[in-house]
Each structure stands twice: as structure tokens, then as C-alpha cells.
Coordinates of C-alpha atoms and ligand atoms in Angstrom, one line a residue:
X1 CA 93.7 79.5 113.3
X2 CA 94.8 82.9 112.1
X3 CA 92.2 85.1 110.4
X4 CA 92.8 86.4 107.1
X5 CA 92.1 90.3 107.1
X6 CA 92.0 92.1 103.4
X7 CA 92.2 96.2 103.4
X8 CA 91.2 98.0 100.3
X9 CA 93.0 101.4 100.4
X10 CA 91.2 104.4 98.6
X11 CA 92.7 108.2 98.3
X12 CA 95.4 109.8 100.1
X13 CA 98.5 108.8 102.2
X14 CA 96.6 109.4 105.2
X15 CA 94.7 106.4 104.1
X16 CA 98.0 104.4 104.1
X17 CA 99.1 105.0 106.9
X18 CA 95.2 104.9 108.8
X19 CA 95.0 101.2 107.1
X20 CA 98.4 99.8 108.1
X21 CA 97.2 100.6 111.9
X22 CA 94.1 99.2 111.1
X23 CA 96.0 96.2 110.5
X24 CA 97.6 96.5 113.4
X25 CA 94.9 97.2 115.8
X26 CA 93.4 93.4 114.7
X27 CA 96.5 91.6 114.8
X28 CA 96.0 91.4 118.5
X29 CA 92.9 89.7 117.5
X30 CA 94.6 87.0 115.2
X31 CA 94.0 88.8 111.7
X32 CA 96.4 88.5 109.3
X33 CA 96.7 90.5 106.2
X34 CA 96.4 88.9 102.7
X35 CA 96.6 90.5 99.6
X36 CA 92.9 89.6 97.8
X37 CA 89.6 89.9 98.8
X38 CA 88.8 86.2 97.8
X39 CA 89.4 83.7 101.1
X40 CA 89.3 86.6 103.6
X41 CA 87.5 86.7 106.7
X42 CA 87.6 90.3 107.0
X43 CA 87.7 92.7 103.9
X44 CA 87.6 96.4 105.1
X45 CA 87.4 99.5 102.7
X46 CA 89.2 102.7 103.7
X47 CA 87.5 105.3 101.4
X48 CA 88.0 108.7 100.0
X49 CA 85.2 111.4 99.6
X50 CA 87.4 113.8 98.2
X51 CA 86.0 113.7 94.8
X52 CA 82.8 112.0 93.5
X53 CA 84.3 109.4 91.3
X54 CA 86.1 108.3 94.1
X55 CA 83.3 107.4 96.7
X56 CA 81.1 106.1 93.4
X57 CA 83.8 103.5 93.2
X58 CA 83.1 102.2 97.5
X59 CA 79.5 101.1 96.0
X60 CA 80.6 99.3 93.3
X61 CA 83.3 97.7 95.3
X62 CA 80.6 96.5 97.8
X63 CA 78.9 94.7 94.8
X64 CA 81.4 92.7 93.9
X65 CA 82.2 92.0 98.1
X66 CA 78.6 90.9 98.4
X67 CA 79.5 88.3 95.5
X68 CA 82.5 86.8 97.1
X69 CA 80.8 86.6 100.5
X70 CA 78.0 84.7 98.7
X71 CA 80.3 82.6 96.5
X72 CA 82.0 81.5 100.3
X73 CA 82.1 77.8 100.5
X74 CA 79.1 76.8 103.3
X75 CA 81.3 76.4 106.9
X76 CA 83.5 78.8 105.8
X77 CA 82.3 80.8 108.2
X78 CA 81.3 84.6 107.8
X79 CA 83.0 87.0 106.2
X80 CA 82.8 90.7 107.7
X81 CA 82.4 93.3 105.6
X82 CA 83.7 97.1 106.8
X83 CA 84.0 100.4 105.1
X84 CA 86.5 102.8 106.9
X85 CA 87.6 106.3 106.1
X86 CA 86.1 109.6 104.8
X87 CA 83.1 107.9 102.7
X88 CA 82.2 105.9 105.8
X89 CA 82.8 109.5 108.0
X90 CA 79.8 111.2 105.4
X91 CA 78.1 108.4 104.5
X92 CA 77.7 105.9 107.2
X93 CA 74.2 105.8 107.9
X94 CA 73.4 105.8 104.0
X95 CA 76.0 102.9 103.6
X96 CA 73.9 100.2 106.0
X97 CA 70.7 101.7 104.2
X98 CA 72.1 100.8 100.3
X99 CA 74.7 98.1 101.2
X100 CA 72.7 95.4 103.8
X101 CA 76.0 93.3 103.4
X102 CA 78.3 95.5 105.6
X103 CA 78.9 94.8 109.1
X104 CA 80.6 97.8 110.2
X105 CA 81.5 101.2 109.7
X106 CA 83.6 103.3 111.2
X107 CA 85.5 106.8 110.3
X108 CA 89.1 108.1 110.7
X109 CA 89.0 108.7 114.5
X110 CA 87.3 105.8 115.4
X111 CA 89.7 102.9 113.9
X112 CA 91.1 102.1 117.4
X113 CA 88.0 100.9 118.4
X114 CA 87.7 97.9 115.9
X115 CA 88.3 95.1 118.1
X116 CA 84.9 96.3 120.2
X117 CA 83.3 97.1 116.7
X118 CA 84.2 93.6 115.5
X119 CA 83.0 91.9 118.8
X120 CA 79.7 93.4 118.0
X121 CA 79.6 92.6 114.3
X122 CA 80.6 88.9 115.2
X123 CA 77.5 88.7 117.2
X124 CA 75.5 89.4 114.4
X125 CA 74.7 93.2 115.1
X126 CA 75.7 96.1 112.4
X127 CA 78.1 98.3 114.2
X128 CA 78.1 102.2 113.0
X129 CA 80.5 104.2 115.1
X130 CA 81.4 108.3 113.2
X131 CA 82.1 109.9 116.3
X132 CA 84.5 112.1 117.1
X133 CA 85.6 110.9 119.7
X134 CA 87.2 113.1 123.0
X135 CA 90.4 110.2 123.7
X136 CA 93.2 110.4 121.5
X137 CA 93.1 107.6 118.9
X138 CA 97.2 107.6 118.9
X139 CA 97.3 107.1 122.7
X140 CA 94.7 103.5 122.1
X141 CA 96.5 102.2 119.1
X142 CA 98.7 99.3 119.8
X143 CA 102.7 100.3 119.5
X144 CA 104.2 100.0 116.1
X145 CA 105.5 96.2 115.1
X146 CA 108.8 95.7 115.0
X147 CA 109.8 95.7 111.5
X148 CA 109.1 98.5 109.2
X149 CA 109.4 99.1 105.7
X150 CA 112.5 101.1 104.5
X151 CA 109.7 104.4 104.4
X152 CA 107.2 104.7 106.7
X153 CA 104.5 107.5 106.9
X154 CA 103.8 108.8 110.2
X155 CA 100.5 111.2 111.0
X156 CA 101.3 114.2 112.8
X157 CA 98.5 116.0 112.2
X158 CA 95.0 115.5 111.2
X159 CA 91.9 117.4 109.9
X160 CA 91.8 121.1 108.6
X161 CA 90.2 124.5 109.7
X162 CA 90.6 126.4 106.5
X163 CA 87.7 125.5 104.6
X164 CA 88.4 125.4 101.6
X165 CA 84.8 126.3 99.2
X166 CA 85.9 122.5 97.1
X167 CA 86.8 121.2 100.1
X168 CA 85.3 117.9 102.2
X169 CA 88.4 117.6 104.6
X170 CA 87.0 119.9 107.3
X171 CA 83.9 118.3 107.6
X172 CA 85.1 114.5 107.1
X173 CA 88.2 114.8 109.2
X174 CA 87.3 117.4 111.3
X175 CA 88.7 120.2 113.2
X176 CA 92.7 120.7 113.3
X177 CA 94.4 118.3 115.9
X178 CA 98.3 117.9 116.5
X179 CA 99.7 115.2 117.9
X180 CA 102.3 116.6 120.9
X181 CA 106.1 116.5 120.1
X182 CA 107.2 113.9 122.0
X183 CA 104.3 111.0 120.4
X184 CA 105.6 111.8 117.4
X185 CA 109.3 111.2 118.7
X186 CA 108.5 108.0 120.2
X187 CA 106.4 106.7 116.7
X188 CA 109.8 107.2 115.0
X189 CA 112.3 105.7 117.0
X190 CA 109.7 102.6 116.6
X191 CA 109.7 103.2 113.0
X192 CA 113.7 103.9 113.0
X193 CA 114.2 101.3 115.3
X194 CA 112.0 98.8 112.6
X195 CA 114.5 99.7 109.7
X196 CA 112.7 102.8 108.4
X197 CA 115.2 105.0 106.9
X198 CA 112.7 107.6 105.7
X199 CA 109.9 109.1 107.1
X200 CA 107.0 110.9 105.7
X201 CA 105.3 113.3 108.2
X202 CA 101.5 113.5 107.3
X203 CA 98.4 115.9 107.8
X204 CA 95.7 117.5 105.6
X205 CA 97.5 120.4 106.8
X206 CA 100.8 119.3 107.7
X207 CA 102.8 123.0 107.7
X208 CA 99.4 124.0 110.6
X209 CA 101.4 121.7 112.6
X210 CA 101.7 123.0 116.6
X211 CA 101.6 119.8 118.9
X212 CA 102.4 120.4 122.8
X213 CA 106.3 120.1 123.5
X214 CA 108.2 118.1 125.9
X215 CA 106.6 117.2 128.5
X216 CA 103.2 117.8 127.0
X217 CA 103.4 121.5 128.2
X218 CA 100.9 123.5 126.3
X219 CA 103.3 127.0 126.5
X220 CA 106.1 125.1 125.1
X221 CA 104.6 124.3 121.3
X222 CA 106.7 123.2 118.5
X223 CA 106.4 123.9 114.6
X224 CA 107.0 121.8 111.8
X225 CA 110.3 123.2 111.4
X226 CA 110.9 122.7 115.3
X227 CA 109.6 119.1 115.0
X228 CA 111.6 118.1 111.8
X229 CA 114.9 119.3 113.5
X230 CA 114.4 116.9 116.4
X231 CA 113.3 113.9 114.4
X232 CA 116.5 114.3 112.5
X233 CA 118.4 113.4 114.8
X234 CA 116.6 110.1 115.7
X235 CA 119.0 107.5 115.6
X236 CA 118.5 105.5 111.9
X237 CA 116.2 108.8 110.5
X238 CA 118.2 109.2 107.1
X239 CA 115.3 111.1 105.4
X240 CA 112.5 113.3 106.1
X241 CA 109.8 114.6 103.9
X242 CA 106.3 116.0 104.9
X243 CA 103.0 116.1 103.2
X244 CA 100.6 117.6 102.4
X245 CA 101.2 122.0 103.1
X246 CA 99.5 125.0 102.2
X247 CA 101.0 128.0 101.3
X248 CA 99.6 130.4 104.2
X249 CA 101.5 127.9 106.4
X250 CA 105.0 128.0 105.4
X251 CA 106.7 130.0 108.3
X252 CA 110.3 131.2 108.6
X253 CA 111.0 128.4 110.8
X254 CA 109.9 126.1 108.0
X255 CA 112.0 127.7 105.7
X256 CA 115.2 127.8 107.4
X257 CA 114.2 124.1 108.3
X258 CA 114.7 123.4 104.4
X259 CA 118.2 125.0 104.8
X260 CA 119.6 123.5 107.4
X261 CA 118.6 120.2 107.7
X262 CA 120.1 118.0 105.3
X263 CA 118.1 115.1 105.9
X264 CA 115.2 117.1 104.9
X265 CA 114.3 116.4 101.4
X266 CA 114.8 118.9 98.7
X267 CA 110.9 117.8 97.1
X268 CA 108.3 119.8 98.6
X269 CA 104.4 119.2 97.7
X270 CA 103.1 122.8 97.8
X271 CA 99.1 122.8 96.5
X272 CA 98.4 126.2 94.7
X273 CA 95.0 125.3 93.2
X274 CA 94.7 128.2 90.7
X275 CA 96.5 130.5 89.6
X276 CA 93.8 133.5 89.1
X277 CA 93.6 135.7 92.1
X278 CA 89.7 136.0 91.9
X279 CA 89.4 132.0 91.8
X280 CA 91.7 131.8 95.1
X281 CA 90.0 134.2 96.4
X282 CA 86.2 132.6 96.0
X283 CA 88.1 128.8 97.0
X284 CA 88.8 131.0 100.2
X285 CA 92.4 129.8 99.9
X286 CA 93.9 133.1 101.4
X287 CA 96.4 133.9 99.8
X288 CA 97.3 135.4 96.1
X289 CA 99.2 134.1 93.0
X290 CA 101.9 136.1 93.8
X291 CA 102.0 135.2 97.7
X292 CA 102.2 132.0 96.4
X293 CA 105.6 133.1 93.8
X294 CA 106.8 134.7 97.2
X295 CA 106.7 131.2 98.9
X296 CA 108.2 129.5 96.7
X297 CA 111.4 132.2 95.6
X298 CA 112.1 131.8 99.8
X299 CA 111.9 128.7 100.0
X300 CA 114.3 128.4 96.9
X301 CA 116.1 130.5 98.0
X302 CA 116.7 128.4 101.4
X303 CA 117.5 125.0 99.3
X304 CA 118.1 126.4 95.7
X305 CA 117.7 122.6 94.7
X306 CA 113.9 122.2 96.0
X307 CA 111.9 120.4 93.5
X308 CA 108.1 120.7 93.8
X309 CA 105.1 119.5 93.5
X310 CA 100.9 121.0 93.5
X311 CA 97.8 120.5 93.1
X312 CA 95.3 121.6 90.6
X313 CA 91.7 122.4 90.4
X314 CA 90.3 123.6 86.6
X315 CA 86.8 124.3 85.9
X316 CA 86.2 125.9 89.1
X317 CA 82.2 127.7 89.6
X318 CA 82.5 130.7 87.6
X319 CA 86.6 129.9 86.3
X320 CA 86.9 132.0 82.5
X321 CA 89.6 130.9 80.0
X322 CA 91.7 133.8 81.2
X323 CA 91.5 132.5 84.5
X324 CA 92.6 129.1 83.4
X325 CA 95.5 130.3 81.5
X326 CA 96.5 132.2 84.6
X327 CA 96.9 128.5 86.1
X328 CA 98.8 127.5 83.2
X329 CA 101.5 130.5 83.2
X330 CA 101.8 129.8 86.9
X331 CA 102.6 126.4 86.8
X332 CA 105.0 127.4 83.5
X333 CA 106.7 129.9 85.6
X334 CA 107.1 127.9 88.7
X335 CA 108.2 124.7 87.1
X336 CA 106.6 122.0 88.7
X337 CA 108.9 117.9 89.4
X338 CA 105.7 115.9 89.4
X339 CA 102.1 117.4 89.8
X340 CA 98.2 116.1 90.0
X341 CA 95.5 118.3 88.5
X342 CA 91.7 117.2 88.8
X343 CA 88.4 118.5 87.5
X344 CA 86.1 120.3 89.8
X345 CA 84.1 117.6 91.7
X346 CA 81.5 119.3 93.2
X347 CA 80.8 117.7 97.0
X348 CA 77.8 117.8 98.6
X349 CA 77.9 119.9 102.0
X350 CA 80.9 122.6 100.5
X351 CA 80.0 125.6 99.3
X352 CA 81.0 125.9 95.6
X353 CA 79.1 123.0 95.0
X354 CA 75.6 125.5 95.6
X355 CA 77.2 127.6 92.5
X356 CA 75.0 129.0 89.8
X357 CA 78.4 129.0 87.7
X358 CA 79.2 125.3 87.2
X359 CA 81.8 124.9 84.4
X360 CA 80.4 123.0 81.8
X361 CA 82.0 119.6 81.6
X362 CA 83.3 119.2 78.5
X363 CA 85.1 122.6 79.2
X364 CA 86.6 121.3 82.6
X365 CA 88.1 118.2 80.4
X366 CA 89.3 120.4 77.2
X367 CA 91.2 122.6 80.3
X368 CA 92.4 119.7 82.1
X369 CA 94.1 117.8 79.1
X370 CA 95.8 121.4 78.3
X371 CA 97.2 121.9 81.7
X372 CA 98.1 117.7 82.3
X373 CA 99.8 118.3 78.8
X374 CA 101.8 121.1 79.9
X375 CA 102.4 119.3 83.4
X376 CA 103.6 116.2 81.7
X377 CA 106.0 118.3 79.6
X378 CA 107.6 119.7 82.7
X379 CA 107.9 116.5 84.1
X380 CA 109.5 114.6 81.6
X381 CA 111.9 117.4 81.0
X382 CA 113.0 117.3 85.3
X383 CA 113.6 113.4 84.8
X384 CA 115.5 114.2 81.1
X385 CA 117.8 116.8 83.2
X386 CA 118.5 113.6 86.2
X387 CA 120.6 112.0 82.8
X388 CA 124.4 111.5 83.6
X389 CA 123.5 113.0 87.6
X390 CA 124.8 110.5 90.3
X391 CA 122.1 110.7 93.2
X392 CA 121.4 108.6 96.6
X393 CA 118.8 106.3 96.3
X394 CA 116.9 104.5 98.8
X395 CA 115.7 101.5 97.8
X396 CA 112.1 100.4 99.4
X397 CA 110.9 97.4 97.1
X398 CA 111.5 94.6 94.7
X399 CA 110.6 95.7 91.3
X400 CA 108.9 92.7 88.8
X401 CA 112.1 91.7 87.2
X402 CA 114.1 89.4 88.8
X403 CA 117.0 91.3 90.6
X404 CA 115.7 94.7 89.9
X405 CA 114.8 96.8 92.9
X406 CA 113.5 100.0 93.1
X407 CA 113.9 102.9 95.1
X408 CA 113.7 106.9 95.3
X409 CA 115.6 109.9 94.7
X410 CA 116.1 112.7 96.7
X411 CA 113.3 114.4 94.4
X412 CA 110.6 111.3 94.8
X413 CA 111.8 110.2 91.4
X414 CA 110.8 106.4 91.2
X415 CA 114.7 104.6 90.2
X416 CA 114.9 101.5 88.8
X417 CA 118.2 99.6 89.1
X418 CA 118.9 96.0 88.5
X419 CA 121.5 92.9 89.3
X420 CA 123.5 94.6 92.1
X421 CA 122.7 92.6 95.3
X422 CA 120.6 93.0 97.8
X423 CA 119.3 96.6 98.2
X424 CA 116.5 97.0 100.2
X425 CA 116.9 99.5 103.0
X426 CA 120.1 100.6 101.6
X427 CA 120.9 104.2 100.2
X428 CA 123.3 104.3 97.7
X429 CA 124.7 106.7 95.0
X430 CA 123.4 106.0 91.7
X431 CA 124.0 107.0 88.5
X432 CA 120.9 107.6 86.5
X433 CA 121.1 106.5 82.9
X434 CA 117.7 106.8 81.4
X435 CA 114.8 108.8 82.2
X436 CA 110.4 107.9 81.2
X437 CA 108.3 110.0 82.0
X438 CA 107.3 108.5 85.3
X439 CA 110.4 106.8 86.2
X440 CA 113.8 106.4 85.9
X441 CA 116.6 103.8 85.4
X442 CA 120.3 103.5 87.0
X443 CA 123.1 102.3 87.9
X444 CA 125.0 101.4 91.0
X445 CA 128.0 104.1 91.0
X446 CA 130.0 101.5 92.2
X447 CA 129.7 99.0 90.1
X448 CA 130.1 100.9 86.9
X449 CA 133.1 101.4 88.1
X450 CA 134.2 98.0 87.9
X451 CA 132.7 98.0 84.4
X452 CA 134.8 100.6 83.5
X453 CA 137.6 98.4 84.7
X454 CA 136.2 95.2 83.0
X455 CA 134.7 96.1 79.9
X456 CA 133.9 92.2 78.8
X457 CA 131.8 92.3 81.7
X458 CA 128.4 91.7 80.5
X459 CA 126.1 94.3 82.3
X460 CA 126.2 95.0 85.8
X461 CA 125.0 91.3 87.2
X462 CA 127.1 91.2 91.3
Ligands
LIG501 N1 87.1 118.8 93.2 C1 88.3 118.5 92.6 N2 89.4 118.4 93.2 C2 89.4 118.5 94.6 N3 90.4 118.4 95.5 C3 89.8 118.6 96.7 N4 88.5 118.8 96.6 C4 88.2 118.7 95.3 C5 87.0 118.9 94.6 N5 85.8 119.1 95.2 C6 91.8 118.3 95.2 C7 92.6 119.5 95.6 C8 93.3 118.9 96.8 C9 93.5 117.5 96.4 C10 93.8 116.5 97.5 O1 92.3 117.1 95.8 O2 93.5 119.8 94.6 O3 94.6 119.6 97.0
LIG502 FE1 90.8 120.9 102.0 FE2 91.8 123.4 101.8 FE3 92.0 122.0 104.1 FE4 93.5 121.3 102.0 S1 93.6 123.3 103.1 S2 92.3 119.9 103.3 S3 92.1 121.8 100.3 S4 90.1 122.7 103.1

């Protein structure tokens, strides 16, 4: 009888897309994956250490897992419990200490072992494995299914050398790793060949991205740009997008990348951080506010319709008022799409968090409402502007009302559009009629057309 297997994602898309091969890894094993904790024979939770409140929540979790398995009607059988990811990566020894109910624990590179790690929990035995291991994880995984989802993320990179004062990456995920050129080419034809239309490169450092070229010849290493030019011509590959850069990254290559490859999308997420020179420079970011400007006016420049996207830290050690309103005018200036700002979260292990100069919390909120305020406002104004703008969409799931599906714009708006068929997997132009501040709603170009024609048509019901 199949197994019912239920994966808790925490954090970033990394997370994502390390869960769905999680998924896939045990399938071989006969796990199947549910969507609630309650009934499952497996429950595994891929966690985030990136900022405090977000590994508190993998104990709290575990309470209420410990609870279910408990609750488990008696021959039932047992129910494993597993934490996965970056909490599990910094934590793992600590985790069987405080939490005697999990079974297993294993970090980002060691996921392809889980049917061994299973074996052993099923025997009764707690199974910790945070190695980082010398075989390459991709190589062990089991081939992608056959289907796909219209978007699919696809890790071409992993872990970070730039350190980073905030930062737990380097020391969770470890040292920079690119995955060669032609592994990457093979994932997406699998993904393509599935009914992916879009795909979403990945990597803590995605723009650091140098994997071996064709024929795994170390002499012959491709870019980003490089790479993104030969995935777009992938048979199916409609879109592109990539996640997440830094700034000291973006090479000419890139650039020209965004200006000549069409299926390339014009939304680019581009963390700055700060924008006070003296802040960048203690996060040991490497780079300026203006080297940061310069970025951006080239890449604009190269696809004058970019839309972008950052990430902000406020209440950084030692961060004044005037250095917070620097990060204000910059985001002003640069005009952001969409953007996430966060309090500084100080990490055990990373240097700022050994600061004499910690920002006093009430003043990290007071800063963070200001510049989520002023965010907001930007964001809200880029959807207002979409009004009347006919755009392709590509429609990825069903939304909550019945024949309402919703999809994305070029720009990773979210677009809601209802009663025209069948979308899924399809792009289509739309024309957007209504923008909220996290969404928008539209209509089938088409079809309003044949409202125009019929005007006693009531709505846009096919
Ligand atoms: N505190 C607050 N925010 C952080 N980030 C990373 N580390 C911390 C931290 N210690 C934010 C950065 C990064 C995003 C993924 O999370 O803005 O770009
Ligand atoms: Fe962390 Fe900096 Fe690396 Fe991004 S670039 S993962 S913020 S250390």
C-alpha cells in the first residue's frame, strides 16, 4: 500500500525546489505526497535558518508533530518524523537532543541519500547525516517525473563565498558549487519535455554561476548569460527568469543576455541591502550605492522595460537614521516592482551578530514600517500603471473560484482571470483591468473582443 509522505516547506525557493526532489527521491520507495500532516507516514520539515523567527517556528512545529504521532490510531504503524534543510544543516545534533520525536535529519546536500536514511530510521535507529558530501547530489537524484507544472525551478547553483557579516548561507550551504552546462540542459528538456513552459534558474548566488561546459571540460566554462542563451532554445522553454543575484556579479555577458534574449524575463531580483555606503561596507557586500545605480542604469539600459526587485536589511549593528534614509532615497530613486525588507536578525556564527552596536528593536520596527510603507507605495503604483496594458500571461494554477485561474506576467505580477476555458499551461495576451496591491485582475484579449461584438453578453463566461 502506498505511503503517505507530507513536506512542510520553510524559506526560500531553494527550499521548493530541494523538497519536490525530496519527494521524488521517496517515490521510488512507495511515498506519496499528501497535503496534511494528519494520516502521514512520513512528515518531513525543510527549514530556513536565515532569520531567527524562522528556525523558532521548526520547534514549535515539532510540537504539534509529536501530538499527531501520538494521537496515531494503535496499528497504524509509525510515523517518521524528519527535519531537512538549513535548520537541520546548523542544528542537527541540537535537534535529536530537544526534539526525541525525530527520526532523521539531514541537510541540503545530503537529501539524495534518504532512502538509506529512512532504511535506518525504520529500523528504529535516529539517523543524523550533515555532511558535505564529495558525490554530486544532482548526479544520485532520480530523473525528473514526467509531468511538470507549467513553472518549474531548476538549481543551478548552490551555496555562497561572499560572506556576507548577516549572512548564514556560507556556512549552511556551503562553499560555491555549479552544476556543469550540460546537467542543467538535460533537467530542462525533462522539465520542458513535462509541460514546463517557464523556468526559474536558482542559487544563493545565481549571477556567480560558472559550471563546466560541454563535455564537462573545465577550460570551456559557461556564464549565466552563456547558460540562459542555450536554455532558450530548449524545445517548449517559453520563459526564463533566474534568482536570486548580487550586484558584484552582473557581468556584461549578463547584460547583453537581458537584451537579446526575449524569453528572458524583463523582472530581475537584484538584493541591495542598504543603501549607505558605510553599512555595505561593514555587511562586506563589496560594492557601493552607486555601483549599485551603475547596475541597474546598464542593465536598463539593455531591456529599458526591466522591472525589479531587492532586498532589505534595516537596523543593521551600528545603522544611524541618516543611514536608514539613505536606504529609503535609494529604493525611491530606483523604483522597485515588488520588494521584501526584514529586520536585522542577528545569527549565531556571522559576524555582525558579535556587534556592540545592536539597533534597538523598537527602532528596527519604527524603520521597517517607514521603508515597507514606502515599498508598498511603489508597488501598488507598478500594478496601477499595468491598467488598460494588454500582457502575456502564463497561467500555472486554478485560483479558488470556480473557473478562475491564475497566472503571471511578464513582471511576476500575480493575474487573475476568470470563465475563459481551460488555461493552465497556456500563455495568452491579457488585458489587465484592475490592479490590488498584490495582484491583478484580467481579461482574455480575445474574448473581450467578442464582448465588444456582443454587448448582451453577460461577462466573459466561454
Ligand atoms: N537578518 C535579516 N535579514 C537577513 N537576510 C539574510 N540574513 C539576514 C539577517 N541575519 C535577508 C537578506 C537576504 C534575504 C534572503 O534575507 O536581505 O537577501
Ligand atoms: Fe548571504 Fe551575501 Fe551570500 Fe547572499 S551573497 S547568500 S546575503 S552571504
Amino acid at each position: 500500500m502506498a505511503k503517505k509522505l507530507f513536506i512542510k516547506t520553510y524559506g526560500c525557493q531553494m527550499n521548493v525546489y530541494d523538497s519536490a526532489r525530496m519527494a521524488e527521491a521517496l517515490a521510488p520507495l512507495g511515498y506519496d505526497m499528501v497535503d496534511e500532516p494528519a494520516g502521514a507516514d512520513m512528515v518531513i520539515l525543510n527549514t530556513c535558518h536565515i532569520r531567527e523567527k524562522a528556525s523558532e517556528k521548526v520547534f514549535s512545529e515539532l510540537g504539534r508533530l509529536r501530538d499527531l504521532r501520538d494521537e496515531r490510531a494503535p496499528g497504524a504503524g509509525p510515523m517518521l518524523i524528519g527535519v531537512a534543510g538549513c535548520v537541520a544543516q546548523a542544528e542537527g545534533e541540537e535537534i535529536l537532543r530537544r526534539a526525541p520525536q525525530v527520526d532523521l535529519v539531514f541537510g541540503p546536500q545530503t537529501y539524495h541519500r534518504l532512502p538509506e536514511l529512512v532504511a535506518r530510521a525504520a529500523r528504529g535507529e535516529r539517523a543524523l547525516d550533515t555532511d558535505f558530501p564529495a558525490e554530486d547530489k544532482f548526479d544520485a537524484l532520480p530523473a525528473r517525473p514526467r509531468k511538470s507544472p507549467a513553472t518549474a525551478f531548476l538549481t543551478i547553483q548552490e551555496g555562497c563565498d561572499k560572506f556576507c557579516t548577516f549572512c548564514v548561507v556560507p556556512y549552511t550551504r556551503g562553499a560555491e558549487f555549479s552544476r556543469p552546462v550540460e546537467n542543467v540542459l538535460d533537467e530542462a528538456r525533462a522539465l520542458a519535455g513535462g509541460g514546463a513552459r517557464e523556468i526559474t534558474l536558482l542559487g544563493q548566488n545565481v549571477n556567480a554561476y560558472h559550471g563546466r561546459g560541454a563535455g564537462g571540460d573545465a577550460a570551456a566554462e559557461e556564464g549565466l548569460g552563456g547558460l540562459i542563451r542555450r536554455l532558450a532554445c530548449v524545445e517548449g522553454v517559453e520563459r526564463i527568469r533566474y534568482t536570486t543575484s548580487h550586484p558584484r556579479d552582473v557581468d556584461e555577458a549578463l547584460i547583453a543576455t537581458h537584451r537579446d534574449v526575449a524569453e528572458l524575463m524583463p523582472f530581475l531580483h537584484l538584493p541591495v541591502q542598504s543603501g549607505a555606503d558605510r553599512i555595505l561596507a561593514a555587511m562586506n557586500r563589496r560594492h557601493t550605492a552607486d555601483d549599485y545605480r551603475r547596475v541597474v542604469d546598464r542593465l536598463r539600459a539593455a531591456r529599458p522595460d526591466l522591472a525589479l526587485s531587492s532586498d532589505f536589511i534595516v537596523g543593521y549593528p551600528g545603522e544611524t537614521e541618516a543611514e536608514f534614509e539613505a536606504t529609503l532615497r535609494l529604493a525611491e530613486e530606483i523604483g522597485y516592482a515588488q520588494a521584501y525588507s526584514f529586520k536585522y536578525s542577528p545569527r549565531p556564527g556571522t559576524p555582525a551578530a558579535n556587534s556592540s552596536e545592536q539597533v534597538a528593536e523598537p527602532v528596527k520596527a519604527e524603520r521597517l514600517a517607514r521603508l515597507q510603507d514606502s515599498l508598498n507605495r511603489m508597488q501598488s503604483a507598478f500594478n496601477e500603471a499595468s491598467i488598460g496594458q494588454e500582457m502575456p500571461v502564463l497561467f500555472e494554477r486554478r485560483g479558488r473560484r470556480p473557473g478562475q485561474f491564475i497566472g503571471r506576467s511578464p513582471f511576476m505580477q500575480s493575474v487573475h482571470v476568470e470563465g475563459a476555458g481551460d488555461l493552465l499551461g497556456q500563455t495568452l495576451p491579457i488585458r489587465i483591468a484592475a490592479s490590488h496591491p498584490n495582484s491583478l485582475t484580467g481579461e482574455p484579449v480575445a474574448a473581450l473582443a467578442a464582448t465588444v461584438r456582443s454587448p448582451g453578453r453577460a461577462g466573459l463566461q466561454a
